[in-house]
Short mmCIF file of C-alpha atoms and ligand atoms in Angstrom, two decimals:
data_model
loop_
_atom_site.label_atom_id
_atom_site.label_comp_id
_atom_site.label_asym_id
_atom_site.label_seq_id
_atom_site.Cartn_x
_atom_site.Cartn_y
_atom_site.Cartn_z
CA MET A 906 -32.32 -22.47 -0.56
CA THR A 907 -31.52 -23.81 -4.04
CA THR A 908 -28.02 -23.06 -5.27
CA THR A 909 -27.63 -22.48 -9.02
CA ILE A 910 -24.37 -22.65 -10.98
CA SER A 911 -24.56 -20.43 -14.08
CA ASN A 912 -22.91 -17.64 -16.04
CA ASN A 913 -25.84 -15.28 -15.72
CA ILE A 914 -24.00 -12.08 -14.81
CA SER A 915 -27.08 -9.84 -14.80
CA ARG A 916 -28.70 -12.17 -12.24
CA ALA A 917 -25.59 -11.87 -10.06
CA VAL A 918 -25.75 -8.07 -10.25
CA GLU A 919 -29.47 -8.11 -9.44
CA LEU A 920 -28.94 -10.32 -6.37
CA LEU A 921 -25.98 -8.26 -5.13
CA LYS A 922 -28.03 -5.04 -5.47
CA LEU A 923 -30.73 -6.70 -3.35
CA GLY A 924 -28.19 -7.37 -0.57
CA GLU A 925 -27.79 -11.05 -1.38
CA ILE A 926 -24.44 -12.87 -1.61
CA VAL A 927 -23.05 -14.59 -4.72
CA ALA A 928 -19.94 -16.71 -5.36
CA LEU A 929 -17.77 -15.22 -8.10
CA PRO A 930 -14.59 -16.34 -9.86
CA THR A 931 -11.38 -14.37 -9.41
CA GLU A 932 -7.95 -15.21 -10.80
CA THR A 933 -6.76 -16.41 -7.36
CA VAL A 934 -9.67 -18.40 -5.86
CA TYR A 935 -13.48 -18.10 -5.93
CA GLY A 936 -14.83 -15.39 -3.63
CA LEU A 937 -18.13 -15.17 -1.74
CA ALA A 938 -19.19 -11.62 -2.58
CA GLY A 939 -21.57 -9.14 -1.00
CA ASN A 940 -22.07 -5.35 -1.12
CA ALA A 941 -19.22 -3.95 1.00
CA LEU A 942 -21.41 -0.99 1.96
CA ASN A 943 -24.28 -3.14 3.26
CA PRO A 944 -23.70 -4.61 6.76
CA GLU A 945 -26.58 -7.08 6.29
CA ALA A 946 -24.94 -8.53 3.19
CA ILE A 947 -21.68 -8.82 5.13
CA ALA A 948 -23.43 -10.65 7.96
CA LYS A 949 -24.75 -13.17 5.40
CA ILE A 950 -21.18 -13.87 4.23
CA PHE A 951 -20.02 -14.70 7.76
CA THR A 952 -23.05 -16.97 8.33
CA ALA A 953 -22.80 -18.86 5.02
CA LYS A 954 -19.10 -19.64 5.56
CA ASN A 955 -19.26 -20.19 9.34
CA ARG A 956 -16.50 -17.60 9.47
CA PRO A 957 -15.14 -16.53 12.88
CA GLN A 958 -16.37 -12.97 13.61
CA ASP A 959 -12.83 -11.69 14.27
CA ASN A 960 -11.48 -12.41 10.76
CA PRO A 961 -11.77 -9.29 8.55
CA LEU A 962 -12.72 -9.38 4.83
CA ILE A 963 -10.99 -8.11 1.68
CA VAL A 964 -12.85 -5.38 -0.23
CA HIS A 965 -12.66 -5.79 -4.02
CA VAL A 966 -12.51 -2.63 -6.12
CA THR A 967 -12.04 -1.50 -9.72
CA GLY A 968 -9.02 0.67 -8.85
CA MET A 969 -7.54 3.26 -6.49
CA ASP A 970 -10.23 5.82 -7.36
CA MET A 971 -12.82 3.59 -5.76
CA VAL A 972 -10.50 3.07 -2.76
CA ARG A 973 -10.33 6.82 -2.15
CA GLU A 974 -14.13 7.10 -2.29
CA LEU A 975 -14.20 4.61 0.59
CA GLY A 976 -12.34 7.03 2.86
CA LEU A 977 -9.13 5.02 3.02
CA GLU A 978 -5.69 6.63 3.30
CA VAL A 979 -3.60 5.87 0.20
CA PRO A 980 0.14 6.44 0.79
CA GLU A 981 2.36 7.00 -2.22
CA LEU A 982 3.91 3.51 -1.87
CA ALA A 983 0.43 1.93 -2.12
CA GLU A 984 -0.21 3.97 -5.24
CA ARG A 985 2.99 2.71 -6.87
CA LEU A 986 2.35 -0.91 -5.89
CA ALA A 987 -1.20 -0.78 -7.28
CA LYS A 988 0.09 0.73 -10.51
CA ARG A 989 2.46 -2.23 -10.91
CA PHE A 990 0.45 -5.17 -9.54
CA TRP A 991 -3.26 -4.29 -10.10
CA ALA A 992 -5.31 -5.82 -11.51
CA GLY A 993 -3.79 -8.82 -9.76
CA SER A 994 -3.18 -10.87 -6.66
CA LEU A 995 -1.92 -8.19 -4.28
CA THR A 996 -4.08 -7.14 -1.33
CA ILE A 997 -3.04 -3.92 0.40
CA ILE A 998 -4.10 -3.02 3.93
CA LEU A 999 -4.91 0.68 4.27
CA ARG A 1000 -5.85 2.87 7.21
CA LYS A 1001 -9.46 4.05 7.55
CA ASN A 1002 -10.13 7.79 7.68
CA ASN A 1003 -13.83 7.35 8.39
CA ASN A 1004 -16.46 4.65 8.75
CA THR A 1005 -17.69 4.25 5.14
CA ILE A 1006 -16.48 0.66 5.48
CA SER A 1007 -18.33 -0.78 8.42
CA GLU A 1008 -16.97 -2.62 11.43
CA ALA A 1009 -18.65 -5.71 10.02
CA ILE A 1010 -15.83 -5.90 7.44
CA SER A 1011 -12.83 -4.64 9.41
CA CYS A 1012 -13.79 -6.50 12.62
CA GLY A 1013 -12.77 -3.66 14.93
CA LEU A 1014 -9.44 -2.89 13.21
CA ASP A 1015 -8.66 0.65 12.04
CA SER A 1016 -7.68 -0.67 8.59
CA VAL A 1017 -9.27 -2.28 5.54
CA ALA A 1018 -7.74 -4.74 3.06
CA VAL A 1019 -8.36 -3.86 -0.62
CA ARG A 1020 -7.64 -5.59 -3.90
CA MET A 1021 -8.44 -5.12 -7.59
CA PRO A 1022 -8.89 -8.68 -8.92
CA ASN A 1023 -7.68 -9.62 -12.40
CA SER A 1024 -10.95 -11.24 -13.41
CA PRO A 1025 -13.00 -9.63 -16.18
CA ILE A 1026 -16.18 -11.21 -14.77
CA MET A 1027 -15.67 -9.87 -11.23
CA LEU A 1028 -14.60 -6.42 -12.48
CA ASP A 1029 -17.62 -6.23 -14.79
CA ILE A 1030 -19.92 -7.13 -11.89
CA ILE A 1031 -18.38 -4.52 -9.55
CA ARG A 1032 -18.79 -1.86 -12.29
CA GLN A 1033 -22.41 -2.83 -12.94
CA CYS A 1034 -23.19 -2.83 -9.21
CA GLY A 1035 -21.54 0.54 -8.66
CA PHE A 1036 -20.29 -0.53 -5.21
CA PRO A 1037 -17.24 -2.50 -4.02
CA LEU A 1038 -17.62 -6.18 -3.13
CA ALA A 1039 -16.40 -7.71 0.12
CA ALA A 1040 -15.34 -11.28 -0.60
CA PRO A 1041 -13.55 -13.94 1.40
CA SER A 1042 -12.69 -17.22 -0.30
CA ALA A 1043 -15.94 -19.08 -1.07
CA ASN A 1044 -15.26 -22.18 1.04
CA LEU A 1045 -16.58 -23.25 4.42
CA SER A 1046 -14.26 -21.73 7.00
CA GLY A 1047 -11.26 -24.00 7.58
CA SER A 1048 -11.41 -25.99 4.35
CA PRO A 1049 -9.24 -25.52 1.21
CA SER A 1050 -10.17 -22.50 -0.94
CA PRO A 1051 -12.27 -23.26 -4.06
CA THR A 1052 -10.56 -23.02 -7.44
CA CYS A 1053 -13.60 -24.00 -9.55
CA ALA A 1054 -17.39 -23.63 -9.31
CA GLU A 1055 -17.84 -27.29 -8.26
CA HIS A 1056 -15.63 -26.75 -5.18
CA VAL A 1057 -17.87 -23.85 -4.13
CA TYR A 1058 -20.97 -26.00 -4.68
CA ALA A 1059 -19.51 -28.82 -2.56
CA ASP A 1060 -19.08 -26.43 0.40
CA LEU A 1061 -21.94 -23.94 0.06
CA ASN A 1062 -24.78 -25.81 -1.67
CA GLY A 1063 -28.03 -24.71 -0.01
CA ARG A 1064 -26.39 -21.74 1.71
CA ILE A 1065 -26.17 -19.26 -1.20
CA PRO A 1066 -28.43 -18.59 -4.21
CA LEU A 1067 -25.91 -18.38 -7.06
CA ILE A 1068 -22.41 -19.42 -8.15
CA ILE A 1069 -21.04 -17.76 -11.30
CA ASP A 1070 -18.94 -20.31 -13.19
CA GLY A 1071 -15.73 -18.84 -14.57
CA GLY A 1072 -13.86 -22.14 -14.98
CA ASN A 1073 -10.62 -22.93 -13.17
CA CYS A 1074 -8.80 -20.11 -11.36
CA GLU A 1075 -5.56 -19.16 -13.09
CA VAL A 1076 -3.46 -18.71 -9.93
CA GLY A 1077 -5.16 -21.17 -7.57
CA LEU A 1078 -3.81 -19.62 -4.33
CA GLU A 1079 -5.13 -16.62 -2.39
CA SER A 1080 -3.62 -13.18 -2.95
CA THR A 1081 -0.51 -11.82 -1.24
CA VAL A 1082 -1.63 -9.67 1.73
CA ILE A 1083 0.63 -6.79 2.74
CA SER A 1084 0.60 -3.89 5.16
CA LEU A 1085 2.77 -0.78 4.83
CA ALA A 1086 4.75 0.98 7.55
CA GLY A 1087 6.60 4.00 6.22
CA ASP A 1088 8.95 2.65 3.59
CA THR A 1089 8.57 -0.98 4.61
CA ILE A 1090 6.29 -3.66 3.16
CA ARG A 1091 5.21 -6.38 5.57
CA ILE A 1092 3.90 -9.62 4.06
CA LEU A 1093 1.12 -11.07 6.23
CA ARG A 1094 0.17 -13.78 3.74
CA PRO A 1095 2.47 -14.77 0.86
CA GLY A 1096 0.99 -15.29 -2.62
CA ALA A 1097 1.76 -15.03 -6.32
CA VAL A 1098 3.16 -11.52 -5.90
CA THR A 1099 6.42 -12.65 -4.31
CA PRO A 1100 8.81 -10.95 -1.83
CA GLU A 1101 11.34 -10.74 -4.68
CA MET A 1102 8.85 -8.77 -6.79
CA LEU A 1103 7.90 -6.45 -3.93
CA SER A 1104 11.51 -5.77 -2.91
CA GLU A 1105 11.92 -3.65 -6.05
CA PHE A 1106 9.69 -1.10 -4.32
CA ALA A 1107 10.73 -1.11 -0.66
CA GLU A 1108 12.28 -3.17 2.11
CA VAL A 1109 10.23 -6.33 2.64
CA ILE A 1110 9.59 -8.07 5.96
CA ILE A 1111 7.96 -11.51 5.91
CA ASP A 1112 5.87 -12.62 8.89
CA ASP A 1113 7.57 -15.64 10.42
CA LYS A 1114 6.67 -18.38 7.97
CA ASP A 1115 6.48 -21.10 10.62
CA SER A 1116 4.29 -19.24 13.08
CA PRO A 1117 0.56 -18.54 13.03
CA LEU A 1118 0.82 -14.83 13.91
CA SER A 1119 -0.99 -13.00 11.09
CA PRO A 1120 -4.63 -12.03 11.56
CA GLY A 1121 -6.94 -14.82 10.57
CA THR A 1122 -4.15 -17.38 10.73
CA ARG A 1123 -4.96 -18.27 14.35
CA HIS A 1124 -7.87 -20.23 12.96
CA LYS A 1125 -7.79 -23.62 11.24
CA HIS A 1126 -7.02 -23.11 7.53
CA TYR A 1127 -6.90 -24.89 4.17
CA CYS A 1128 -7.61 -28.28 5.79
CA PRO A 1129 -9.08 -31.22 3.87
CA LYS A 1130 -10.87 -33.97 5.85
CA ALA A 1131 -7.80 -36.22 5.64
CA GLN A 1132 -4.90 -35.60 7.99
CA VAL A 1133 -2.10 -33.70 6.25
CA ILE A 1134 1.56 -34.27 7.07
CA ALA A 1135 4.18 -31.91 5.68
CA CYS A 1136 7.59 -33.43 4.94
CA ARG A 1137 10.94 -31.75 4.60
CA GLY A 1138 13.75 -33.61 2.82
CA GLY A 1139 13.54 -37.27 1.74
CA TYR A 1140 10.93 -39.39 3.53
CA GLN A 1141 9.48 -42.88 3.48
CA PRO A 1142 5.77 -42.76 4.36
CA PRO A 1143 4.33 -45.95 5.91
CA ALA A 1144 2.58 -48.34 3.50
CA ASN A 1145 -1.20 -47.68 3.66
CA PRO A 1146 -3.72 -47.85 0.78
CA ASN A 1147 -5.53 -44.77 2.13
CA LEU A 1148 -2.41 -42.67 2.18
CA TYR A 1149 -1.78 -40.24 -0.69
CA ILE A 1150 1.34 -38.29 -1.58
CA ILE A 1151 1.83 -34.92 -3.23
CA ASP A 1152 5.47 -34.96 -4.26
CA ASN A 1153 5.63 -31.79 -6.25
CA PRO A 1154 2.99 -29.35 -5.00
CA GLU A 1155 2.18 -26.46 -7.31
CA ALA A 1156 -0.01 -23.41 -6.97
CA HIS A 1157 -2.65 -24.00 -9.53
CA THR A 1158 -3.60 -27.50 -8.39
CA LEU A 1159 -2.84 -27.85 -4.66
CA TYR A 1160 -6.38 -27.24 -3.37
CA ALA A 1161 -7.99 -29.30 -6.16
CA GLN A 1162 -5.71 -32.23 -5.23
CA LEU A 1163 -6.60 -31.98 -1.55
CA ARG A 1164 -10.31 -32.02 -2.39
CA LYS A 1165 -9.91 -34.90 -4.85
CA PHE A 1166 -8.03 -37.04 -2.31
CA ASP A 1167 -10.84 -36.42 0.21
CA GLU A 1168 -13.37 -37.66 -2.37
CA MET A 1169 -11.22 -40.77 -2.87
CA GLY A 1170 -11.42 -41.49 0.86
CA ALA A 1171 -7.90 -40.50 1.85
CA GLU A 1172 -7.02 -40.92 5.54
CA CYS A 1173 -3.72 -39.16 5.30
CA ILE A 1174 -1.96 -36.93 2.75
CA TYR A 1175 1.83 -36.49 2.77
CA ILE A 1176 2.97 -33.30 1.06
CA LYS A 1177 6.60 -32.55 0.29
CA LEU A 1178 7.43 -28.98 1.30
CA PRO A 1179 8.83 -26.80 -1.49
CA GLU A 1180 11.72 -24.39 -0.91
CA PRO A 1181 10.17 -21.24 0.61
CA GLU A 1182 11.27 -19.01 -2.26
CA GLY A 1183 9.28 -17.18 -4.93
CA ILE A 1184 5.81 -18.72 -5.24
CA GLY A 1185 7.20 -21.63 -3.17
CA LEU A 1186 6.87 -19.42 -0.08
CA ALA A 1187 3.09 -19.17 -0.60
CA LEU A 1188 2.76 -22.94 -1.12
CA TYR A 1189 4.92 -23.61 1.95
CA ASN A 1190 2.71 -21.28 4.01
CA ARG A 1191 -0.53 -23.04 2.94
CA ILE A 1192 0.88 -26.57 3.32
CA ILE A 1193 2.16 -26.15 6.88
CA ARG A 1194 -1.23 -24.72 7.86
CA ALA A 1195 -3.12 -27.52 6.08
CA ALA A 1196 -0.89 -29.83 8.14
CA ASN A 1197 -1.71 -27.89 11.31
CA PHE A 1198 2.09 -27.33 11.68
CA ASN A 1199 2.69 -31.08 11.74
CA ILE A 1200 6.04 -31.28 9.94
CA ILE A 1201 8.25 -34.35 9.57
CA GLU A 1202 11.97 -33.60 9.19
CA SER A 1203 14.33 -36.17 7.78
O1 TXA B 988 -7.18 -14.02 -3.29
C1 TXA B 988 -7.83 -13.63 -2.33
O2 TXA B 988 -7.37 -12.81 -1.50
C2 TXA B 988 -9.25 -14.18 -2.16
C3 TXA B 988 -10.10 -13.68 -3.33
C4 TXA B 988 -11.55 -14.04 -3.19
O3 TXA B 988 -9.94 -12.30 -3.47
N1 TXA B 988 -9.81 -13.77 -0.91
C5 TXA B 988 -9.38 -14.27 0.28
O4 TXA B 988 -10.08 -13.79 1.37
O5 TXA B 988 -8.50 -15.08 0.37
P1 TXA B 988 -10.00 -14.45 2.82
O6 TXA B 988 -11.05 -13.76 3.59
O7 TXA B 988 -10.09 -15.89 2.70
O8 TXA B 988 -8.60 -14.00 3.35
C6 TXA B 988 -8.38 -12.64 3.69
C7 TXA B 988 -7.15 -12.49 4.56
C8 TXA B 988 -7.37 -13.07 5.93
O9 TXA B 988 -6.18 -13.71 6.37
C9 TXA B 988 -7.64 -11.81 6.77
O10 TXA B 988 -7.28 -12.00 8.13
C10 TXA B 988 -6.75 -10.79 6.10
O11 TXA B 988 -6.86 -11.10 4.72
N2 TXA B 988 -7.23 -9.41 6.32
C11 TXA B 988 -8.37 -8.84 5.87
N3 TXA B 988 -8.50 -7.58 6.31
C12 TXA B 988 -7.41 -7.33 7.07
C13 TXA B 988 -6.96 -6.20 7.83
N4 TXA B 988 -7.64 -5.06 7.89
N5 TXA B 988 -5.77 -6.33 8.49
C14 TXA B 988 -5.06 -7.48 8.43
N6 TXA B 988 -5.45 -8.56 7.74
C15 TXA B 988 -6.59 -8.51 7.08
MG1 MG B 989 -10.04 -17.89 3.10
#
């Protein structure tokens, strides 16, 4: 299959309506999108990414009206959070009332993750399609998420027909994923919508930041080819020309740096851990996973 990079939105809509899959820009990272109501399209997403079959997908919508049409339960707290943070990088897990969203997406769970992305291109495409789009990050499973069209091409060339080029992603890290239990918000994956921001709405519980408990986090994640070592405090890495250092990791560029160091032939990448506060919590979470929990304390 030939993979084209373009900004031909009508071609993307045409392919999606035919049950094909297309990589699309969002404000967080590029997503690999398919019709959320078409199990065959969903199967193509899992195949193209080599995604483990037990890792459910996020369904992208144009708002809560579309969520209700999907037969998902929308508690009042979800409504208020969406009003404040949508369109944007907050993914909310909601209980299913029926099977409009197939098992292929929810992987046997009784819930579905939904998000309204803050990307005019993606929103326009969902509206033109008339159906929601399931979309995981558009990387090969395990590798860093793509934050520009070229990253998607590097991973999925030959596996998908089209990549829509929307330039660099504004946020550069995947969305915050939360679930709701009564009046409590539980953060399963930290992101640009921080615990501090969410705590204005309800009590916030953060999944243990040093443990791989959340769904999907059992698997290898965000890993470049080079070995990553996370460092806390001051450190003196050994002298080695194939060793690279990220001293001051930041959201927008972390994944691009990891990919660039791979291209430069890095054997090992040392990354200094930020304080796990604000957006730093999301960076911390991605870095310790990229390092496969290999952390040097000093
Ligand atoms: O920013 C983002 O969220 C990007 C863009 C494309 O929207 N998408 C993304 O998707 O990062 P993905 O598939 O790479 O990550 C989705 C995460 C996984 O950790 C998955 O386990 C979790 O969301 N998830 C999805 N559905 C879930 C559910 N029903 N319950 C718990 N976790 C769920
Ligand atoms: Mg991903």
